[in-house]
CSV table of C-alpha atoms in Angstrom, one decimal:
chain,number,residue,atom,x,y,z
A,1,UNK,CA,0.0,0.0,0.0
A,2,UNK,CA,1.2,3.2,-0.8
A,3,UNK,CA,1.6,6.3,1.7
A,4,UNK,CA,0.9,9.8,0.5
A,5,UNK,CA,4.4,11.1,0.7
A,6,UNK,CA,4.4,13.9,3.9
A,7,UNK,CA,3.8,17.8,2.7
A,8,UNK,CA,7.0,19.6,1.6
A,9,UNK,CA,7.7,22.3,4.8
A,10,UNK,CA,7.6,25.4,3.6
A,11,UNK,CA,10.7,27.4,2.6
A,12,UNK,CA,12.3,29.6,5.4
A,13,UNK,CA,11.8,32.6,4.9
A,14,UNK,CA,15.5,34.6,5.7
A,15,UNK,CA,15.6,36.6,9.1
A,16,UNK,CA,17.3,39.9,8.7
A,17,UNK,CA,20.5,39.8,11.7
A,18,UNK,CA,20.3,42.3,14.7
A,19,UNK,CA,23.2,44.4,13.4
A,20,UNK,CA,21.2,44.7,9.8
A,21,UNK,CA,18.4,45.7,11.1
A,22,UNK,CA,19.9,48.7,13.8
A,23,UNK,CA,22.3,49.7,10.7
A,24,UNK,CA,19.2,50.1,8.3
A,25,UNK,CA,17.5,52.0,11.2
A,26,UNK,CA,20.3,54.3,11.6
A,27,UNK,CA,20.8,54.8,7.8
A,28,UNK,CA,16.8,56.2,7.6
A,29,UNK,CA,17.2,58.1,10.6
A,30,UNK,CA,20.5,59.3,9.0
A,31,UNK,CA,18.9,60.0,5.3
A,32,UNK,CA,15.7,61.9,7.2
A,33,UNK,CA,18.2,63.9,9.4
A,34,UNK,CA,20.1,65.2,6.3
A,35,UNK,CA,16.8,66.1,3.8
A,36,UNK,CA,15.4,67.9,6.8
A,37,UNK,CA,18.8,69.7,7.7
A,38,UNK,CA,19.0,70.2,3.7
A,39,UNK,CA,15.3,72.0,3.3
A,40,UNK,CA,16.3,73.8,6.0
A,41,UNK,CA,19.0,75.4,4.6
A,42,UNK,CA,18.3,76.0,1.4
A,43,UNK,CA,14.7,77.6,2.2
A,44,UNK,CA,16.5,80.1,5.0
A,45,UNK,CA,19.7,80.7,2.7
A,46,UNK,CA,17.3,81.8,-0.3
A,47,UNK,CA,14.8,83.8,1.6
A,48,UNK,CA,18.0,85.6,3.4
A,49,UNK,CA,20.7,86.2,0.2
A,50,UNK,CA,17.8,87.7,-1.8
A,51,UNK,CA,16.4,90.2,1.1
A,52,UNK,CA,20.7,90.9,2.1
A,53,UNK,CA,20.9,91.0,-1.8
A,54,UNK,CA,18.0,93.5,-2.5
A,55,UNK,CA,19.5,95.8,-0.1
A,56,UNK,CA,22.6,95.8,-0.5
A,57,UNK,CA,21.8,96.6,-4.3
A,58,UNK,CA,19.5,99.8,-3.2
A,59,UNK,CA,22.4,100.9,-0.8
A,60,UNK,CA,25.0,100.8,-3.4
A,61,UNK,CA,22.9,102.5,-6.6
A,62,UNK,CA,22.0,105.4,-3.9
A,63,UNK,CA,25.9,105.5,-2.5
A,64,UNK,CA,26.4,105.8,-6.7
A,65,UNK,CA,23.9,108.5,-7.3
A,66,UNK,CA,25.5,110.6,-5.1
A,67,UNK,CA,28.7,110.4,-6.6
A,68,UNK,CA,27.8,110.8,-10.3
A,69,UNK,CA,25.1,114.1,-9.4
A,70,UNK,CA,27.6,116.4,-9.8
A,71,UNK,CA,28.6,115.0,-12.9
A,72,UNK,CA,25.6,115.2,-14.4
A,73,UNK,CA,24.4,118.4,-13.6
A,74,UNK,CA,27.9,119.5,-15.3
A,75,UNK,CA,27.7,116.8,-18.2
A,76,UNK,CA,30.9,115.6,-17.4
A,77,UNK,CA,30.4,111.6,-18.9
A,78,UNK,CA,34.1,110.7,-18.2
A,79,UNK,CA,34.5,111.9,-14.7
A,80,UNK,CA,30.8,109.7,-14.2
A,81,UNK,CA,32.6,106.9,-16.0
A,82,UNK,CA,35.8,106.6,-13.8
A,83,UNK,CA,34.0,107.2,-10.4
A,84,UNK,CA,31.4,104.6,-11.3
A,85,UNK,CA,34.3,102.1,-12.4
A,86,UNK,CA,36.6,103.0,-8.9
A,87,UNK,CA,33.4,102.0,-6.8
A,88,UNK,CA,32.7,98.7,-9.0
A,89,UNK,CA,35.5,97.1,-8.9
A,90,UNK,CA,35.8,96.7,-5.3
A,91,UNK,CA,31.8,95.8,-4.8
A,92,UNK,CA,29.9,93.0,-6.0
A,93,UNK,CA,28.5,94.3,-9.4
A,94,UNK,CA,28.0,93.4,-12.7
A,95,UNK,CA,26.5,96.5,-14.5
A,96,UNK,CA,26.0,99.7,-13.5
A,97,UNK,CA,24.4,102.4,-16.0
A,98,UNK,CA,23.9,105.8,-15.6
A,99,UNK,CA,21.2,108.0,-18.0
A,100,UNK,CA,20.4,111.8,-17.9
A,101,UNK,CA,16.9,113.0,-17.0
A,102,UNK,CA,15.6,111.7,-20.6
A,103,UNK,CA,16.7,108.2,-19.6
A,104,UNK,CA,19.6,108.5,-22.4
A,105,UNK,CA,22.5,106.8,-21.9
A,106,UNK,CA,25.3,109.2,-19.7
A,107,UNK,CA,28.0,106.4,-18.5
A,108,UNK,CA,28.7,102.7,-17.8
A,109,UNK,CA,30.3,99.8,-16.8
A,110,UNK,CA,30.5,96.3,-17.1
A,111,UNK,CA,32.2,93.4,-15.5
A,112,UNK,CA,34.5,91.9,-18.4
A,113,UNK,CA,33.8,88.5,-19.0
A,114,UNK,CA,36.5,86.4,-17.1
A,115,UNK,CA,36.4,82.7,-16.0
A,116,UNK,CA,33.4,80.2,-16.5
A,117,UNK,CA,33.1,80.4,-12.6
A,118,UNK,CA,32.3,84.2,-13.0
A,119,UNK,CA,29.7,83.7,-15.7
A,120,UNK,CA,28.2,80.9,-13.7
A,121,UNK,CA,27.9,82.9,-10.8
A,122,UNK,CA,26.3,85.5,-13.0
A,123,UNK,CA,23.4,82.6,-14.3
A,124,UNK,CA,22.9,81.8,-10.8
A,125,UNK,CA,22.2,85.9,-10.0
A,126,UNK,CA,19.9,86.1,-12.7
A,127,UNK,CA,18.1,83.5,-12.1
A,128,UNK,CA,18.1,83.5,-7.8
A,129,UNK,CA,18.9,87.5,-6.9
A,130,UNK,CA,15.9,90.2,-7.5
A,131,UNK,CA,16.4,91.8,-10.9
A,132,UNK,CA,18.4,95.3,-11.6
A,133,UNK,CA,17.7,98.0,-8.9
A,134,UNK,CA,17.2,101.8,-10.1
A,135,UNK,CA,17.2,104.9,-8.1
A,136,UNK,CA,17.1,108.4,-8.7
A,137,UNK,CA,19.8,111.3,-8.9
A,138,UNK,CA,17.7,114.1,-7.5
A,139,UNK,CA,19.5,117.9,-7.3
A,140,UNK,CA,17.9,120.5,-5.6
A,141,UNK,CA,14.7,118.8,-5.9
A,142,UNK,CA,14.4,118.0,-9.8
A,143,UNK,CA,16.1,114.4,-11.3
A,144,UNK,CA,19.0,115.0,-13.3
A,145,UNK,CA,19.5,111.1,-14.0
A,146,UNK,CA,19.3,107.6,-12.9
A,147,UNK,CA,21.5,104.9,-11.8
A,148,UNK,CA,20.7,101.4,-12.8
A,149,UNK,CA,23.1,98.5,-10.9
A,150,UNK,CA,22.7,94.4,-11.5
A,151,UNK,CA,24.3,92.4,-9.0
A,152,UNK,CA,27.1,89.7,-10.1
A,153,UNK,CA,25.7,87.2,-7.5
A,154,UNK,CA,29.6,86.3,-6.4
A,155,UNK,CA,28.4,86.6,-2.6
A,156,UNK,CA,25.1,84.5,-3.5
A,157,UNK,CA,27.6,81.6,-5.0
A,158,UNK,CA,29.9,81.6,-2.2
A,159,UNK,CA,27.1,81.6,0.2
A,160,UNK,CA,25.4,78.7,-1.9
A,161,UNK,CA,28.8,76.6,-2.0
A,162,UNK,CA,28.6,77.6,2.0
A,163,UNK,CA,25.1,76.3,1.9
A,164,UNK,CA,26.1,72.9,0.3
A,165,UNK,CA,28.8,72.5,2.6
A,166,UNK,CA,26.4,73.0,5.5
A,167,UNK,CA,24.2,70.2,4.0
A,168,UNK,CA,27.8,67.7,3.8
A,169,UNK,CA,28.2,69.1,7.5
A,170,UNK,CA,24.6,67.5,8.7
A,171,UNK,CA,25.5,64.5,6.2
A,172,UNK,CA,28.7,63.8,8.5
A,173,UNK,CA,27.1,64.7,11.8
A,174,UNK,CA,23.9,62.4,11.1
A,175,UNK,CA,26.4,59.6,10.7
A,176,UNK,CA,28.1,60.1,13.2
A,177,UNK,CA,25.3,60.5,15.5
A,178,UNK,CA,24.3,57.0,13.5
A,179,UNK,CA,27.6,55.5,14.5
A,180,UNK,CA,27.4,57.0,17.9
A,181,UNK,CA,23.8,55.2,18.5
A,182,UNK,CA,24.8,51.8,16.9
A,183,UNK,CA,27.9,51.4,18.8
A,184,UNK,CA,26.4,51.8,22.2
A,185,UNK,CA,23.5,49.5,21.1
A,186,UNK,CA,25.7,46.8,20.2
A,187,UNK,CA,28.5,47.6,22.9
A,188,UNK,CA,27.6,44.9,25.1
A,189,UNK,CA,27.0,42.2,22.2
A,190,UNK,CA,30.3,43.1,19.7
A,191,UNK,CA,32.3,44.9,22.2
A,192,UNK,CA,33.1,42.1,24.6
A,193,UNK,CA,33.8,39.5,21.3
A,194,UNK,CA,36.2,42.6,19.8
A,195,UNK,CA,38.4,42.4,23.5
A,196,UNK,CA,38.2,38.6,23.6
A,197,UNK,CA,39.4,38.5,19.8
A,198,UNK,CA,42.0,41.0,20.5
A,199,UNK,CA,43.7,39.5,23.7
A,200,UNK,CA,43.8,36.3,21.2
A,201,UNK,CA,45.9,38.1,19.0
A,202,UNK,CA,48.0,39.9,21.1
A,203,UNK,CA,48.2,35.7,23.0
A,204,UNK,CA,49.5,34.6,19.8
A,205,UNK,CA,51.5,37.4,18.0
A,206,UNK,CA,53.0,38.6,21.1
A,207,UNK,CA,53.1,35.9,23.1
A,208,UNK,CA,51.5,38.3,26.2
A,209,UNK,CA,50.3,35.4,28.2
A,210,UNK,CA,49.6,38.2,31.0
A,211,UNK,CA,46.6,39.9,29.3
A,212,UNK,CA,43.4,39.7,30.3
A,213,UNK,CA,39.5,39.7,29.2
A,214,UNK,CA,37.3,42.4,31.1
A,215,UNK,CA,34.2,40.9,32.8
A,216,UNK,CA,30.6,41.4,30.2
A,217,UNK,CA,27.5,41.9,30.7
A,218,UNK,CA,26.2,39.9,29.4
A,219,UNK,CA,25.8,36.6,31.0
A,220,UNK,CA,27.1,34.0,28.6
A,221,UNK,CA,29.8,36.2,27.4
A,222,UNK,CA,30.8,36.7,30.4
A,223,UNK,CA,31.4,33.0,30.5
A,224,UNK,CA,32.9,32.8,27.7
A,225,UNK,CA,35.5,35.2,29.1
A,226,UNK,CA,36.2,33.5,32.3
A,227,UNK,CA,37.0,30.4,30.5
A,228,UNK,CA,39.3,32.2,28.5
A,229,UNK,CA,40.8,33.5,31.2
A,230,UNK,CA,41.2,30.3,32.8
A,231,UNK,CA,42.7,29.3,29.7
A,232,UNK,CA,45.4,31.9,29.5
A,233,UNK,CA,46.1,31.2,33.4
A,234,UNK,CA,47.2,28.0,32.4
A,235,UNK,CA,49.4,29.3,29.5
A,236,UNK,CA,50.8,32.0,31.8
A,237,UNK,CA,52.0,29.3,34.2
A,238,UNK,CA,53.5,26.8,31.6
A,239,UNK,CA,55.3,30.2,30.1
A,240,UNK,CA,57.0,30.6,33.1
A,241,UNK,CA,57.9,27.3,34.3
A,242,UNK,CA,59.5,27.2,30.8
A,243,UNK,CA,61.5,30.6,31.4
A,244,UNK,CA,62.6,29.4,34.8
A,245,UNK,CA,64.1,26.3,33.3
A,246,UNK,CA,65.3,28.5,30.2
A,247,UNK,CA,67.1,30.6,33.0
A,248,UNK,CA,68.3,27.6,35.1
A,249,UNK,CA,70.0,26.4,32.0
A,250,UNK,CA,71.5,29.0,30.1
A,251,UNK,CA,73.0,29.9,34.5
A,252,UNK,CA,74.0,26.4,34.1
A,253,UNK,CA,76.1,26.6,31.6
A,254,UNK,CA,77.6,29.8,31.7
A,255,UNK,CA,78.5,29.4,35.4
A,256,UNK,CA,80.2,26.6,37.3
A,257,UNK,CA,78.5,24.3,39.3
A,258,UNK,CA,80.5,23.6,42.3
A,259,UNK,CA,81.0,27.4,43.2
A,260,UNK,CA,79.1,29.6,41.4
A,261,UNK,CA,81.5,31.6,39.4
A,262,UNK,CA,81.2,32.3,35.7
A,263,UNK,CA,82.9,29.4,33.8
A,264,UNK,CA,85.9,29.7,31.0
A,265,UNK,CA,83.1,30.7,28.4
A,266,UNK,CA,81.6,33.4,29.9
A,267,UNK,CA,84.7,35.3,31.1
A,268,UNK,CA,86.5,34.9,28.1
A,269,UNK,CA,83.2,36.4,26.6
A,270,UNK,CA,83.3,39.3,29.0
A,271,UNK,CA,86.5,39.5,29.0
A,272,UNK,CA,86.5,40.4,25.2
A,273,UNK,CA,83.6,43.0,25.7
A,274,UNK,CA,85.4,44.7,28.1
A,275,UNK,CA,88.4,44.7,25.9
A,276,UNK,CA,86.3,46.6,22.9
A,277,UNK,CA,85.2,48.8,25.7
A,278,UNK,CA,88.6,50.3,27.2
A,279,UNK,CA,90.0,50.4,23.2
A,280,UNK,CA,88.1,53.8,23.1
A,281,UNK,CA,88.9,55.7,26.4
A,282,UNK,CA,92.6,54.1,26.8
A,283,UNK,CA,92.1,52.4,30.1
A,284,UNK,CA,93.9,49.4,31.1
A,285,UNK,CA,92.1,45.9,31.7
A,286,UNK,CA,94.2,43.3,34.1
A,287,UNK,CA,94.2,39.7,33.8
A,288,UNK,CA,94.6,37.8,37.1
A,289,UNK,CA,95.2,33.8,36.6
A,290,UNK,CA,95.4,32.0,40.1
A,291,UNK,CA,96.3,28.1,40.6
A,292,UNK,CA,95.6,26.5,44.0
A,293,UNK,CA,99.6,25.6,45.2
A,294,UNK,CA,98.6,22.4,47.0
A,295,UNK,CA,95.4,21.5,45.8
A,296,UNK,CA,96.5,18.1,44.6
A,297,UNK,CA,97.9,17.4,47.9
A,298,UNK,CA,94.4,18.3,49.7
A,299,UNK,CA,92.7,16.1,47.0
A,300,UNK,CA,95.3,12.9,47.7
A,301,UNK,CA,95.3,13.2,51.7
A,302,UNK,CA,92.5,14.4,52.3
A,303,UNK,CA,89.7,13.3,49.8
A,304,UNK,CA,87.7,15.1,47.1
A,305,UNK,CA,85.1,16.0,49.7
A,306,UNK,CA,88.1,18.5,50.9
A,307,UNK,CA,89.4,19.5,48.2
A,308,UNK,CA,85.4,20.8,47.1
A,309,UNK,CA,85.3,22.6,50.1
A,310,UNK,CA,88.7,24.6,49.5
A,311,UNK,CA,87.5,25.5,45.8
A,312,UNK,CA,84.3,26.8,47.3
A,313,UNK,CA,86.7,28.8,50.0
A,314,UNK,CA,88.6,30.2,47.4
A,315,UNK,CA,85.9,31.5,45.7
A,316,UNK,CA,84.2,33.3,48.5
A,317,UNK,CA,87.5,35.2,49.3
A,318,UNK,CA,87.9,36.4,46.0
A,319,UNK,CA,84.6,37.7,45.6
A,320,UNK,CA,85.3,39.5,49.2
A,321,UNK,CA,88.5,41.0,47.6
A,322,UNK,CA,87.2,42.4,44.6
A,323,UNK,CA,84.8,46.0,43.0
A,324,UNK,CA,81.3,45.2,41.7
A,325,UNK,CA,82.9,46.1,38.1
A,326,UNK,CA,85.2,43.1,38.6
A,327,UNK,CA,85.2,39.5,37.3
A,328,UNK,CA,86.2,36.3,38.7
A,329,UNK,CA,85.4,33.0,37.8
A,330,UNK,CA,86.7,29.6,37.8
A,331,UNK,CA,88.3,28.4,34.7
A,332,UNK,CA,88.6,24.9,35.8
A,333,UNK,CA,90.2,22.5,38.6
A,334,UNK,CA,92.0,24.8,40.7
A,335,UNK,CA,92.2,27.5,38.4
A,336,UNK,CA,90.8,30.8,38.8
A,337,UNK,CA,91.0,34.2,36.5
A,338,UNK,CA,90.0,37.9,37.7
A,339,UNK,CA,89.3,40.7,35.4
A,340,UNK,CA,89.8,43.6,36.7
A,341,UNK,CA,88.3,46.7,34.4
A,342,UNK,CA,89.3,49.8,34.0
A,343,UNK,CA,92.4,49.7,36.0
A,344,UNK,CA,93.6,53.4,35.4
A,345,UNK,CA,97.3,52.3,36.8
A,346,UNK,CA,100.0,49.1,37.2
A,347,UNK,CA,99.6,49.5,41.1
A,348,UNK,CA,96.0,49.2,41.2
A,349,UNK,CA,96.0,45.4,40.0
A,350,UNK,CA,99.3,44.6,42.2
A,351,UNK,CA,97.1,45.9,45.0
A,352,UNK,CA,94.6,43.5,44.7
A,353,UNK,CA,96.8,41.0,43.9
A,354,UNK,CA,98.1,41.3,47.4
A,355,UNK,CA,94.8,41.5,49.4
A,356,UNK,CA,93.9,38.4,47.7
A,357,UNK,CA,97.4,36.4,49.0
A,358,UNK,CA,96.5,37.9,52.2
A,359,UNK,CA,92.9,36.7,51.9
A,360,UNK,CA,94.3,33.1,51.4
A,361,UNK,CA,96.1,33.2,54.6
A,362,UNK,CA,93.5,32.0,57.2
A,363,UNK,CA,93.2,28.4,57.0
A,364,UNK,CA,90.0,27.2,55.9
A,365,UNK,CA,87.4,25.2,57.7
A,366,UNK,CA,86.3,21.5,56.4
A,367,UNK,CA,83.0,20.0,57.7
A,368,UNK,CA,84.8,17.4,59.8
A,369,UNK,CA,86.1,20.1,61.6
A,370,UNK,CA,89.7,20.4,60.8
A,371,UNK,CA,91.0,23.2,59.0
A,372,UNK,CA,93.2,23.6,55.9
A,373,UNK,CA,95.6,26.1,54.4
A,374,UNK,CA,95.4,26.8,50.8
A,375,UNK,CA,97.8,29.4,49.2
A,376,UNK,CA,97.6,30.6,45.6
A,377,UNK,CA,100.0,32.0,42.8
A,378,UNK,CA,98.9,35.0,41.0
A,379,UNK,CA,99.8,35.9,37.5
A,380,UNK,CA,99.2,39.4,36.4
A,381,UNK,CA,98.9,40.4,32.7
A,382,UNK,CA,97.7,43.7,31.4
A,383,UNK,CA,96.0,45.0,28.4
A,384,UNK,CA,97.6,46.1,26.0
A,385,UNK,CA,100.8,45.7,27.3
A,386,UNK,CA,100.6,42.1,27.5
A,387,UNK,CA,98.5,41.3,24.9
A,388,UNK,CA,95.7,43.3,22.6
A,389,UNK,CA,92.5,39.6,22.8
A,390,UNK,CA,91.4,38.0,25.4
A,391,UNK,CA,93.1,34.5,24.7
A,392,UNK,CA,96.5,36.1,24.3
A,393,UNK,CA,96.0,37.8,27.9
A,394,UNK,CA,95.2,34.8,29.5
A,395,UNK,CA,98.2,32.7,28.3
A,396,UNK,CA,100.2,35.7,29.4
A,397,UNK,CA,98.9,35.9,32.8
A,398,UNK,CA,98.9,32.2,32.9
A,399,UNK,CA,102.5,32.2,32.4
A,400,UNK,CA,103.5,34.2,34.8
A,401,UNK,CA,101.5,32.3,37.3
A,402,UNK,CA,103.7,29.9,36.6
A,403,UNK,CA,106.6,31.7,37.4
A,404,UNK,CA,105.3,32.9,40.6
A,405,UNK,CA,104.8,29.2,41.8
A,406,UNK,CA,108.2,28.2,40.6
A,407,UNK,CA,110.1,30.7,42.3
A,408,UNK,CA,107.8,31.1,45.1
A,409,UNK,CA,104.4,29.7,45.9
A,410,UNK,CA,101.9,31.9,47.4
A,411,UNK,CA,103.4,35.0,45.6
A,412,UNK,CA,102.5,37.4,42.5
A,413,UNK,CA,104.4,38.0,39.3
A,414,UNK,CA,103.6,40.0,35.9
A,415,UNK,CA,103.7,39.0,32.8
A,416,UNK,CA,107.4,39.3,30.9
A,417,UNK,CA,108.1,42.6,30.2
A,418,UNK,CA,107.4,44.0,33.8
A,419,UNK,CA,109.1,43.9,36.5
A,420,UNK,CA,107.9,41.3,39.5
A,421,UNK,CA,107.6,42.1,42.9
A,422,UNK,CA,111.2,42.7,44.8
């Protein structure tokens, strides 16, 4: 048996989105703002520029009148001529004619035709401004002539350009005012996702794990930010587990790990900056190589345990001998360097030199409780007397450590080519 096939569901019909529908509200509200603002305008601009026009016209063919009487009462048609031309040209005319008391032409003048903006704003006269104005030129009581002046309508053009800039005016105000309205309509629906997108990018370009959303008001929104939040909580503490480790490494291996001190790499490293640096002002940079006299002794009799603790002694006196400029570090076994920079004069390093032997005097204290003595030779090198790099320093100072511990342990000498100590 057949079964009638169920009724198609009608097509749905397309549901215009929230954001179409306030921005087509704002447009009309916009468009109506504008014609109203425009009707406006052009009905008070018109009614205005031809009542300003109309008297300024009367004012200036009377001001005229006066000047040209006596000229016609005298018939003097070029002295009416050039007055009526020196007031023209600085007043906004077109034509001004004069005729005697038969209404015969006595003088004139004319605007020459110039650009096509004059003779448009002469059309728009003509067809906007009241027609020519004519007055009398009355002497003692009878009319000797009459002055006839049409306006050029430049004032009327630049107040209509003025006008139609006042309508672009309302145009740009009544969208704003549209884009004022929508945005706080849809501030609490587009501004929240706007934050939350842009956190997201500054998360992934910028790797700012430390930003944050604001709270919404709305409710799921707001949800939606708290997650996030969560989210980048978790980042933020990953981040910095990973920088801690970062930093534990890169301090692991640019520092030794039995005392602390910066290893060969780093002061070989620092020790070539600071050589670029005292190339400019002249200043002197001293190398100080030190070797542990019976370390190997400690280390037989007394066990590695020992000998640890007497590298770790070292190293705390030296750091108690020398400026915060200064660098020590340990460059290995019981080797040790010191860079001393700027050292202005010889003396200065020789100086420390000594309070570091003097240091090294006290015996040092194991953990079993017995104590130790550990002296150290010194070598002393100096940039650039020495040497002009860092590697050529240290094999200087080095060998003259050397020396020191061969002809006396526990003492200081300079690299060849300066004189040891007496």
């Amino acid at each position: 048996m057949m079964h009638p096939a169920p009724p198609a569901s009608p097509p749905r019909t397309p549901r215009p989105t929230l954001q179409n529908v306030l921005r087509r509200a704002h447009l009309r509200l916009a468009f109506v703002a504008v014609a109203m603002a425009a009707v406006s305008l052009i009905v008070v601009a018109v009614i205005a520029l031809r009542a300003y026009a109309g008297n300024n016209l009367h004012l200036l063919a009377r001001s005229l009148g006066y000047t040209v009487e006596a000229a016609l009462v005298f018939g003097d048609r070029i002295a009416a001529t050039e007055e009526i031309g020196l007031i023209a040209k600085d007043e906004d005319v077109a034509e001004i004619v004069v005729t005697d008391s038969k209404s015969r032409p006595f003088a004139a003048w004319k605007l020459p035709a110039a650009s096509t903006i004059a003779r448009l704003e002469r059309e728009v006269a003509d067809v906007a401004l009241p027609g020519p104005v004519t007055v009398q030129v009355v002497h003692d009581g009878n009319v000797v002539g009459y002055v006839t002046v049409r306006g050029q309508g430049h004032q009327f053009f630049g107040f209509l350009l003025g006008g139609v800039g006042g309508i672009l005016a309302c145009l740009s105000v009544s969208v704003l005012g549209a884009y004022v309205s929508s945005k706080r309509v849809l501030r609490n629906i587009v501004a929240p996702l706007r934050a939350l997108a842009g956190v997201a990018h500054a998360v992934r370009r910028e790797r700012a794990f430390e930003r944050r959303v604001e709270p919404a008001a709305i409710a799921e929104l707001n949800e939606l930010n708290d997650d996030f939040n969560a989210l980048l909580d978790e980042f933020e503490n990953w981040q910095n587990t990973l920088r801690h480790e970062n930093a534990s490494l890169e301090h692991k291996a640019t520092h030794d790990a039995l005392t602390g001190l910066p290893n060969r790499g780093q002061f070989e490293a620092r020790l070539m900056r600071a050589l670029g640096e005292a190339a400019v002002p002249e200043q002197q940079v001293a190398v100080l190589y030190l070797d542990c006299d019976r370390f190997k002794e400690i280390n037989d009799c007394l066990g590695h345990e020992a000998g640890d603790a007497v590298l770790i002694g070292i190293a705390a006196r030296l750091r108690m001998q020398l400026r915060e400029a200064d660098l020590v570090a340990r460059l290995g076994g019981d080797e040790f360097a010191v860079m001393l920079a700027p050292v202005r004069e010889t003396a200065s390093a020789t100086r420390i030199a000594e309070d570091i032997l003097c240091a090294m005097v006290p015996s040092i204290a194991l953990s079993d409780g017995r104590t130790v003595s550990a002296m150290v030779s010194i070598g002393i090198a100096l940039y650039p007397d020495h040497a002009i790099d860092a590697i050529g320093l240290l094999r200087a100072a080095d060998a003259a450590m050397y020396r020191a511990k061969r002809a006396r342990p526990g003492s200081w000498q300079f690299a060849e080519g300066v004189a040891g100590p007496a």
